[in-house]
mmCIF file of C-alpha atoms in Angstrom:
data_model
loop_
_atom_site.group_PDB
_atom_site.id
_atom_site.type_symbol
_atom_site.label_atom_id
_atom_site.label_comp_id
_atom_site.label_asym_id
_atom_site.label_seq_id
_atom_site.Cartn_x
_atom_site.Cartn_y
_atom_site.Cartn_z
ATOM 1 C CA MET X 1 17.131 6.699 0.037
ATOM 2 C CA ALA X 2 18.179 10.324 -0.240
ATOM 3 C CA SER X 3 16.686 11.256 3.133
ATOM 4 C CA GLU X 4 16.291 9.043 6.183
ATOM 5 C CA ILE X 5 13.350 10.990 7.630
ATOM 6 C CA ALA X 6 9.691 10.563 6.690
ATOM 7 C CA ASN X 7 6.490 12.207 7.871
ATOM 8 C CA PHE X 8 3.486 10.041 8.730
ATOM 9 C CA ALA X 9 -0.010 11.111 9.802
ATOM 10 C CA ILE X 10 -2.105 8.159 10.985
ATOM 11 C CA CYS X 11 -5.669 8.593 12.181
ATOM 12 C CA ARG X 12 -8.848 6.596 12.703
ATOM 13 C CA ARG X 13 -12.357 7.089 11.414
ATOM 14 C CA LEU X 14 -14.790 7.391 14.297
ATOM 15 C CA ALA X 15 -18.402 6.173 14.349
ATOM 16 C CA ASP X 16 -19.716 9.717 13.787
ATOM 17 C CA GLY X 17 -17.637 10.058 10.627
ATOM 18 C CA THR X 18 -15.001 12.349 12.117
ATOM 19 C CA PHE X 19 -11.303 11.521 12.416
ATOM 20 C CA ASP X 20 -8.763 11.761 15.194
ATOM 21 C CA GLN X 21 -5.021 11.252 15.060
ATOM 22 C CA PHE X 22 -2.893 8.549 16.659
ATOM 23 C CA GLU X 23 0.191 9.644 18.566
ATOM 24 C CA PRO X 24 3.542 8.090 17.593
ATOM 25 C CA ASN X 25 4.011 6.139 20.826
ATOM 26 C CA THR X 26 0.876 4.050 20.273
ATOM 27 C CA SER X 27 0.749 0.506 18.920
ATOM 28 C CA GLU X 28 -1.406 1.532 15.957
ATOM 29 C CA TYR X 29 0.894 4.335 14.861
ATOM 30 C CA THR X 30 4.057 2.286 15.389
ATOM 31 C CA PHE X 31 2.925 -0.842 13.581
ATOM 32 C CA VAL X 32 1.388 0.998 10.624
ATOM 33 C CA ALA X 33 4.459 3.273 10.362
ATOM 34 C CA SER X 34 6.643 0.165 10.297
ATOM 35 C CA SER X 35 4.777 -1.292 7.338
ATOM 36 C CA ILE X 36 4.895 2.061 5.517
ATOM 37 C CA SER X 37 8.653 2.195 6.044
ATOM 38 C CA ILE X 38 9.031 -1.252 4.468
ATOM 39 C CA ALA X 39 6.928 -0.189 1.479
ATOM 40 C CA LEU X 40 8.917 3.020 0.968
ATOM 41 C CA ARG X 41 12.151 1.047 0.931
ATOM 42 C CA MET X 42 10.654 -1.467 -1.501
ATOM 43 C CA MET X 43 9.774 1.319 -3.932
ATOM 44 C CA THR X 44 13.395 2.463 -4.083
ATOM 45 C CA THR X 45 14.743 -0.973 -5.061
ATOM 46 C CA SER X 46 15.868 -1.163 -8.677
ATOM 47 C CA LYS X 47 13.171 -3.725 -9.577
ATOM 48 C CA VAL X 48 10.179 -1.865 -8.151
ATOM 49 C CA PHE X 49 11.453 1.551 -9.247
ATOM 50 C CA LYS X 50 11.769 0.235 -12.817
ATOM 51 C CA CYS X 51 8.194 -1.075 -12.648
ATOM 52 C CA LEU X 52 6.941 2.313 -11.416
ATOM 53 C CA THR X 53 8.769 3.941 -14.308
ATOM 54 C CA ASP X 54 7.153 1.503 -16.738
ATOM 55 C CA ILE X 55 3.695 2.418 -15.397
ATOM 56 C CA ALA X 56 4.461 6.125 -15.839
ATOM 57 C CA ILE X 57 5.449 5.470 -19.440
ATOM 58 C CA GLN X 58 2.301 3.393 -20.014
ATOM 59 C CA TYR X 59 0.136 6.146 -18.581
ATOM 60 C CA ASP X 60 1.892 8.798 -20.662
ATOM 61 C CA ALA X 61 1.436 6.784 -23.866
ATOM 62 C CA ALA X 62 -2.338 6.742 -23.316
ATOM 63 C CA GLN X 63 -2.555 10.563 -23.005
ATOM 64 C CA THR X 64 -2.625 13.360 -25.564
ATOM 65 C CA ASP X 65 -1.944 16.070 -23.001
ATOM 66 C CA THR X 66 -0.270 16.060 -19.577
ATOM 67 C CA TRP X 67 0.624 18.630 -16.894
ATOM 68 C CA TYR X 68 4.260 17.505 -17.085
ATOM 69 C CA GLU X 69 6.325 17.430 -20.282
ATOM 70 C CA LYS X 70 5.219 14.386 -22.288
ATOM 71 C CA LEU X 71 7.588 11.480 -21.768
ATOM 72 C CA ASP X 72 7.290 9.944 -25.244
ATOM 73 C CA TYR X 73 8.823 6.679 -23.980
ATOM 74 C CA ASP X 74 11.890 8.450 -22.550
ATOM 75 C CA GLU X 75 12.912 6.209 -19.631
ATOM 76 C CA TYR X 76 15.287 8.760 -18.117
ATOM 77 C CA ARG X 77 12.643 11.493 -17.879
ATOM 78 C CA ALA X 78 10.127 8.933 -16.621
ATOM 79 C CA SER X 79 12.542 7.909 -13.868
ATOM 80 C CA GLU X 80 12.990 11.565 -12.879
ATOM 81 C CA LEU X 81 9.211 11.973 -12.673
ATOM 82 C CA VAL X 82 8.872 8.883 -10.467
ATOM 83 C CA ALA X 83 11.795 9.936 -8.269
ATOM 84 C CA ALA X 84 10.133 13.322 -7.691
ATOM 85 C CA PHE X 85 6.883 11.538 -6.772
ATOM 86 C CA LEU X 86 8.609 9.251 -4.256
ATOM 87 C CA ALA X 87 10.469 12.163 -2.647
ATOM 88 C CA LYS X 88 7.172 13.992 -2.119
ATOM 89 C CA VAL X 89 5.516 10.860 -0.727
ATOM 90 C CA GLN X 90 8.282 10.284 1.801
ATOM 91 C CA ALA X 91 8.323 13.930 2.907
ATOM 92 C CA GLN X 92 4.528 14.068 3.405
ATOM 93 C CA PHE X 93 3.048 10.581 3.193
ATOM 94 C CA PRO X 94 -0.698 10.569 2.440
ATOM 95 C CA VAL X 95 -2.863 10.520 5.525
ATOM 96 C CA ILE X 96 -3.584 6.990 6.706
ATOM 97 C CA ALA X 97 -7.183 6.571 7.852
ATOM 98 C CA ILE X 98 -7.830 3.372 9.785
ATOM 99 C CA ASP X 99 -11.476 2.653 9.045
ATOM 100 C CA TYR X 100 -13.317 0.260 11.356
ATOM 101 C CA GLN X 101 -16.373 0.380 9.100
ATOM 102 C CA ILE X 102 -14.534 -1.874 6.635
ATOM 103 C CA ILE X 103 -15.377 -5.376 7.809
ATOM 104 C CA ASN X 104 -14.695 -7.389 4.643
ATOM 105 C CA LYS X 105 -11.235 -8.817 5.303
ATOM 106 C CA ASP X 106 -10.468 -9.189 1.612
ATOM 107 C CA PHE X 107 -10.743 -5.403 1.314
ATOM 108 C CA LEU X 108 -7.334 -4.423 2.702
ATOM 109 C CA GLY X 109 -7.468 -0.725 1.881
ATOM 110 C CA TYR X 110 -8.136 1.823 -0.805
ATOM 111 C CA HIS X 111 -7.037 5.229 -2.061
ATOM 112 C CA PRO X 112 -9.915 7.687 -2.661
ATOM 113 C CA ARG X 113 -8.479 9.737 -5.512
ATOM 114 C CA GLY X 114 -8.560 13.478 -4.854
ATOM 115 C CA GLU X 115 -8.245 16.108 -7.566
ATOM 116 C CA TRP X 116 -5.383 18.582 -7.582
ATOM 117 C CA ASN X 117 -4.233 21.191 -10.099
ATOM 118 C CA HIS X 118 -0.616 21.929 -10.940
ATOM 119 C CA ARG X 119 -1.589 25.507 -11.874
ATOM 120 C CA TYR X 120 -2.292 26.247 -8.211
ATOM 121 C CA GLY X 121 0.660 24.491 -6.631
ATOM 122 C CA GLU X 122 2.674 21.315 -6.491
ATOM 123 C CA PHE X 123 1.299 17.881 -5.743
ATOM 124 C CA GLU X 124 0.805 17.439 -1.989
ATOM 125 C CA PRO X 125 0.507 13.796 -0.912
ATOM 126 C CA ARG X 126 -0.762 14.904 2.502
ATOM 127 C CA SER X 127 -3.933 16.167 0.820
ATOM 128 C CA GLN X 128 -4.564 12.573 -0.294
ATOM 129 C CA ALA X 129 -5.426 9.538 1.819
ATOM 130 C CA VAL X 130 -5.150 5.778 2.049
ATOM 131 C CA PHE X 131 -7.868 3.998 4.034
ATOM 132 C CA LEU X 132 -6.924 0.781 5.842
ATOM 133 C CA ASN X 133 -9.097 -2.074 7.025
ATOM 134 C CA GLY X 134 -9.608 -1.259 10.723
ATOM 135 C CA PRO X 135 -10.434 -4.775 11.959
ATOM 136 C CA LEU X 136 -7.250 -6.060 10.310
ATOM 137 C CA VAL X 137 -5.216 -3.340 12.026
ATOM 138 C CA SER X 138 -6.791 -4.414 15.327
ATOM 139 C CA ASP X 139 -5.877 -8.030 14.551
ATOM 140 C CA MET X 140 -2.284 -6.905 13.928
ATOM 141 C CA VAL X 141 -2.149 -5.153 17.296
ATOM 142 C CA ARG X 142 -3.642 -8.269 18.897
ATOM 143 C CA SER X 143 -1.044 -10.531 17.228
ATOM 144 C CA VAL X 144 2.052 -9.220 18.995
ATOM 145 C CA ASP X 145 2.417 -12.338 21.153
ATOM 146 C CA SER X 146 2.827 -14.453 18.023
ATOM 147 C CA GLY X 147 5.944 -13.376 16.146
ATOM 148 C CA GLU X 148 5.137 -15.087 12.855
ATOM 149 C CA ARG X 149 1.539 -13.859 12.777
ATOM 150 C CA PHE X 150 2.650 -10.299 13.550
ATOM 151 C CA ARG X 151 5.190 -10.431 10.719
ATOM 152 C CA ASN X 152 2.435 -11.749 8.424
ATOM 153 C CA PHE X 153 0.471 -8.569 9.117
ATOM 154 C CA GLN X 154 3.552 -6.405 8.578
ATOM 155 C CA PHE X 155 4.035 -8.113 5.209
ATOM 156 C CA LEU X 156 0.354 -7.711 4.321
ATOM 157 C CA PHE X 157 0.223 -3.997 5.069
ATOM 158 C CA ALA X 158 3.614 -3.239 3.490
ATOM 159 C CA ASN X 159 2.349 -4.763 0.254
ATOM 160 C CA THR X 160 -0.978 -2.949 0.642
ATOM 161 C CA PHE X 161 0.908 0.347 0.719
ATOM 162 C CA LEU X 162 2.957 -0.724 -2.290
ATOM 163 C CA HIS X 163 -0.327 -1.381 -4.132
ATOM 164 C CA GLU X 164 -2.150 1.783 -3.041
ATOM 165 C CA VAL X 165 0.738 4.264 -3.177
ATOM 166 C CA GLY X 166 2.995 2.796 -5.856
ATOM 167 C CA GLY X 167 -0.003 1.994 -8.016
ATOM 168 C CA HIS X 168 -3.037 4.189 -7.387
ATOM 169 C CA LEU X 169 -1.450 7.284 -5.848
ATOM 170 C CA LEU X 170 1.106 7.379 -8.664
ATOM 171 C CA ILE X 171 -1.789 7.648 -11.144
ATOM 172 C CA THR X 172 -3.337 10.410 -8.995
ATOM 173 C CA TYR X 173 -0.008 12.240 -9.298
ATOM 174 C CA LEU X 174 0.161 11.742 -13.060
ATOM 175 C CA ASN X 175 -3.459 12.582 -13.901
ATOM 176 C CA GLU X 176 -4.100 15.227 -11.213
ATOM 177 C CA GLY X 177 -6.731 12.915 -9.763
ATOM 178 C CA GLN X 178 -9.110 13.808 -12.573
ATOM 179 C CA SER X 179 -9.634 10.582 -14.503
ATOM 180 C CA ILE X 180 -9.713 6.837 -14.126
ATOM 181 C CA THR X 181 -6.722 4.611 -14.764
ATOM 182 C CA PRO X 182 -6.292 3.809 -18.479
ATOM 183 C CA ALA X 183 -7.461 0.293 -19.373
ATOM 184 C CA SER X 184 -3.969 -0.413 -20.722
ATOM 185 C CA ILE X 185 -2.667 -0.358 -17.126
ATOM 186 C CA ALA X 186 -4.119 -3.544 -15.717
ATOM 187 C CA GLY X 187 -2.971 -6.611 -13.855
ATOM 188 C CA HIS X 188 -4.035 -10.244 -13.742
ATOM 189 C CA TRP X 189 -7.542 -10.211 -12.261
ATOM 190 C CA VAL X 190 -9.186 -13.615 -12.510
ATOM 191 C CA TYR X 191 -12.376 -12.531 -10.714
ATOM 192 C CA SER X 192 -13.549 -10.385 -13.640
ATOM 193 C CA SER X 193 -13.612 -11.025 -17.380
ATOM 194 C CA THR X 194 -14.076 -7.319 -18.141
ATOM 195 C CA PRO X 195 -10.787 -5.439 -18.728
ATOM 196 C CA PHE X 196 -10.381 -2.312 -16.638
ATOM 197 C CA GLY X 197 -7.555 -0.086 -15.458
ATOM 198 C CA GLU X 198 -6.117 -1.136 -12.099
ATOM 199 C CA ALA X 199 -2.730 0.398 -11.362
ATOM 200 C CA GLY X 200 -2.190 -1.467 -8.091
ATOM 201 C CA ARG X 201 -2.636 -4.852 -9.709
ATOM 202 C CA ALA X 202 -0.624 -3.749 -12.726
ATOM 203 C CA LEU X 203 2.282 -2.948 -10.408
ATOM 204 C CA GLU X 204 1.932 -6.284 -8.606
ATOM 205 C CA SER X 205 1.929 -8.145 -11.921
ATOM 206 C CA LYS X 206 5.129 -6.407 -12.988
ATOM 207 C CA VAL X 207 6.922 -6.935 -9.661
ATOM 208 C CA PHE X 208 5.632 -10.369 -8.666
ATOM 209 C CA GLY X 209 4.465 -11.962 -11.918
ATOM 210 C CA GLY X 210 0.904 -12.078 -10.582
ATOM 211 C CA ASN X 211 -1.360 -10.513 -7.996
ATOM 212 C CA LEU X 212 -1.107 -10.886 -4.238
ATOM 213 C CA GLU X 213 -4.024 -12.626 -2.538
ATOM 214 C CA TYR X 214 -4.469 -13.826 1.035
ATOM 215 C CA TYR X 215 -6.378 -17.035 1.703
ATOM 216 C CA ARG X 216 -7.678 -18.476 4.956
ATOM 217 C CA SER X 217 -5.581 -20.960 6.890
ATOM 218 C CA LEU X 218 -7.696 -23.678 8.482
ATOM 219 C CA LYS X 219 -5.052 -23.934 11.207
ATOM 220 C CA GLU X 220 -5.649 -20.379 12.439
ATOM 221 C CA ASP X 221 -8.547 -18.441 13.947
ATOM 222 C CA ASP X 222 -10.574 -15.577 12.501
ATOM 223 C CA HIS X 223 -7.969 -12.982 13.540
ATOM 224 C CA GLN X 224 -5.318 -14.233 11.112
ATOM 225 C CA ALA X 225 -3.713 -12.233 8.300
ATOM 226 C CA GLY X 226 -4.307 -15.020 5.825
ATOM 227 C CA VAL X 227 -1.737 -16.959 3.820
ATOM 228 C CA PRO X 228 -0.160 -14.825 1.064
ATOM 229 C CA HIS X 229 -0.115 -16.227 -2.454
ATOM 230 C CA VAL X 230 0.862 -14.988 -5.889
ATOM 231 C CA LEU X 231 -2.195 -15.509 -8.076
ATOM 232 C CA HIS X 232 -1.504 -16.038 -11.764
ATOM 233 C CA ALA X 233 -3.804 -15.208 -14.657
ATOM 234 C CA ASN X 234 -4.638 -18.896 -15.197
ATOM 235 C CA GLY X 235 -6.172 -19.140 -11.725
ATOM 236 C CA GLU X 236 -3.274 -20.982 -10.120
ATOM 237 C CA ALA X 237 -2.049 -19.656 -6.779
ATOM 238 C CA PHE X 238 1.471 -20.155 -5.414
ATOM 239 C CA ARG X 239 2.061 -19.761 -1.681
ATOM 240 C CA ILE X 240 4.776 -17.265 -0.718
ATOM 241 C CA THR X 241 7.424 -18.905 1.443
ATOM 242 C CA ARG X 242 7.908 -18.210 5.151
ATOM 243 C CA LYS X 243 11.487 -17.119 4.474
ATOM 244 C CA THR X 244 10.311 -14.555 1.921
ATOM 245 C CA ILE X 245 7.847 -13.032 4.382
ATOM 246 C CA ASP X 246 10.485 -12.745 7.102
ATOM 247 C CA ASP X 247 13.162 -11.474 4.702
ATOM 248 C CA THR X 248 10.817 -8.805 3.309
ATOM 249 C CA VAL X 249 9.913 -7.342 6.704
ATOM 250 C CA ALA X 250 13.632 -7.452 7.570
ATOM 251 C CA TYR X 251 14.317 -5.264 4.498
ATOM 252 C CA ARG X 252 16.036 -8.105 2.636
ATOM 253 C CA PHE X 253 14.099 -7.812 -0.599
ATOM 254 C CA GLY X 254 13.960 -10.257 -3.445
ATOM 255 C CA PHE X 255 11.616 -9.829 -6.415
ATOM 256 C CA PRO X 256 9.629 -11.613 -7.594
ATOM 257 C CA TYR X 257 8.732 -13.210 -4.277
ATOM 258 C CA GLU X 258 9.874 -16.777 -3.791
ATOM 259 C CA THR X 259 6.961 -19.215 -3.779
ATOM 260 C CA VAL X 260 6.511 -22.942 -3.346
ATOM 261 C CA THR X 261 6.784 -24.884 -6.587
ATOM 262 C CA ASN X 262 3.394 -26.607 -6.409
ATOM 263 C CA ALA X 263 0.411 -24.521 -7.461
ATOM 264 C CA THR X 264 -2.995 -24.635 -5.822
ATOM 265 C CA LYS X 265 -6.166 -24.200 -7.844
ATOM 266 C CA LEU X 266 -8.156 -21.129 -6.921
ATOM 267 C CA SER X 267 -11.234 -23.306 -6.464
ATOM 268 C CA ASN X 268 -9.491 -25.052 -3.559
ATOM 269 C CA MET X 269 -8.782 -21.837 -1.652
ATOM 270 C CA ILE X 270 -10.950 -20.302 1.068
ATOM 271 C CA SER X 271 -11.459 -16.555 0.917
ATOM 272 C CA MET X 272 -10.772 -14.359 3.925
ATOM 273 C CA GLY X 273 -13.993 -12.471 3.175
ATOM 274 C CA ARG X 274 -14.793 -12.233 -0.520
ATOM 275 C CA LEU X 275 -18.231 -13.737 0.018
ATOM 276 C CA ASP X 276 -19.030 -10.994 2.510
ATOM 277 C CA ALA X 277 -21.252 -8.483 0.725
ATOM 278 C CA ASN X 278 -20.109 -5.625 2.964
ATOM 279 C CA MET X 279 -17.976 -3.107 1.120
ATOM 280 C CA PRO X 280 -16.931 0.288 2.470
ATOM 281 C CA ASN X 281 -18.600 3.468 1.379
ATOM 282 C CA PRO X 282 -15.960 5.342 -0.662
ATOM 283 C CA ALA X 283 -14.544 8.430 0.982
ATOM 284 C CA THR X 284 -15.960 11.673 -0.323
ATOM 285 C CA ALA X 285 -14.276 15.030 -0.830
ATOM 286 C CA LEU X 286 -15.744 16.007 2.560
ATOM 287 C CA HIS X 287 -14.012 13.023 4.174
ATOM 288 C CA ARG X 288 -10.716 13.996 2.579
ATOM 289 C CA ASN X 289 -11.046 17.556 3.882
ATOM 290 C CA MET X 290 -11.863 16.315 7.376
ATOM 291 C CA ILE X 291 -8.864 14.009 7.310
ATOM 292 C CA ALA X 292 -6.554 16.760 6.102
ATOM 293 C CA GLN X 293 -7.735 19.090 8.864
ATOM 294 C CA SER X 294 -7.418 16.486 11.618
ATOM 295 C CA ALA X 295 -4.039 15.098 10.560
ATOM 296 C CA SER X 296 -2.359 17.799 8.508
ATOM 297 C CA LYS X 297 0.794 18.033 10.575
ATOM 298 C CA GLY X 298 1.839 14.449 11.066
ATOM 299 C CA TYR X 299 5.046 13.430 12.794
ATOM 300 C CA GLN X 300 8.586 13.108 11.537
ATOM 301 C CA VAL X 301 10.071 9.647 11.981
ATOM 302 C CA ARG X 302 13.526 8.286 11.284
ATOM 303 C CA ILE X 303 13.413 5.416 8.778
ATOM 304 C CA ASP X 304 17.101 4.660 8.265
ATOM 305 C CA LEU X 305 17.993 0.975 8.529
ATOM 306 C CA GLY X 306 18.637 0.246 12.199
ATOM 307 C CA SER X 307 16.219 2.943 13.379
ATOM 308 C CA PRO X 308 13.487 1.863 15.828
ATOM 309 C CA VAL X 309 10.755 1.731 13.174
ATOM 310 C CA CYS X 310 12.820 -0.687 11.093
ATOM 311 C CA ARG X 311 13.250 -3.051 14.045
ATOM 312 C CA VAL X 312 9.535 -3.280 14.858
ATOM 313 C CA PRO X 313 8.765 -6.497 12.871
ATOM 314 C CA PHE X 314 11.117 -8.450 15.142
ATOM 315 C CA ASP X 315 10.645 -6.390 18.317
ATOM 316 C CA HIS X 316 6.994 -5.517 18.837
ATOM 317 C CA ALA X 317 7.751 -3.845 22.182
ATOM 318 C CA ILE X 318 9.256 -0.856 20.344
ATOM 319 C CA ARG X 319 7.136 2.282 20.091
ATOM 320 C CA VAL X 320 8.070 4.940 17.569
ATOM 321 C CA GLU X 321 9.016 8.372 18.859
ATOM 322 C CA ALA X 322 8.696 11.531 16.789
ATOM 323 C CA ILE X 323 11.830 13.580 16.175
#
């Protein structure tokens, strides 16, 4: 990574709809910042970076007009465009809003796309947001006495950020937040027979060969992260190995993720919450403005390998300090 410093603003959505910001030395800030750091490093690996470039080219091919110079399948210019996006994201990561109104545990997070206009200035990731499932964040904080469970949550949220930022926020960058994802950018989604654009799942399909899903373990309680699987288009799910989870949160990346050889039919899996009808109310432009005002500054954090934030998955006593 060109720079070893990132800027994170992490806040929570209060019951009255307002937002307040977490300080760096808190568990919530530290643990979420750790998972962001993993995701940022993942996006700079040759495999994931190539997949991001492919998505940029796919998006460009579906457009007649763009704010940037049309790529016309030029991989070098596409890679420059993606590199510029990642540099902006690291310098001013989108505001993270931990939302305790999200109670469906299959709904890990979402990016409410905000419009921007290149005629009035450059893309500012800090004016965008990623909402996280608040109860799951609380479960992560609660899990610190169980090393494996804590690392499961670190893995879950790192991959959530890969999905939301590498997939959806990249499209916001490319289309100025003004249109939906082209239907040509889609992943394997066995829960719907209707094709639709889904950049996060498209990225997962390119990187992992399928989509990431988390299913309930009957050996654990309701505060678990779930067991991560790679779900293929034919409905077969392959459990991701324990070694892969631990290697990933230790910044030892291997793509696609290693899975067990025996597949499990989707019909035999128990959802973490898909049958729960509760879904979050999407954030409005007003919400985005409130978030930006409450967490515009953020805090600078070192993310070089060996820095405190990179040691968090195996040392939960660490608390991140701003520099």
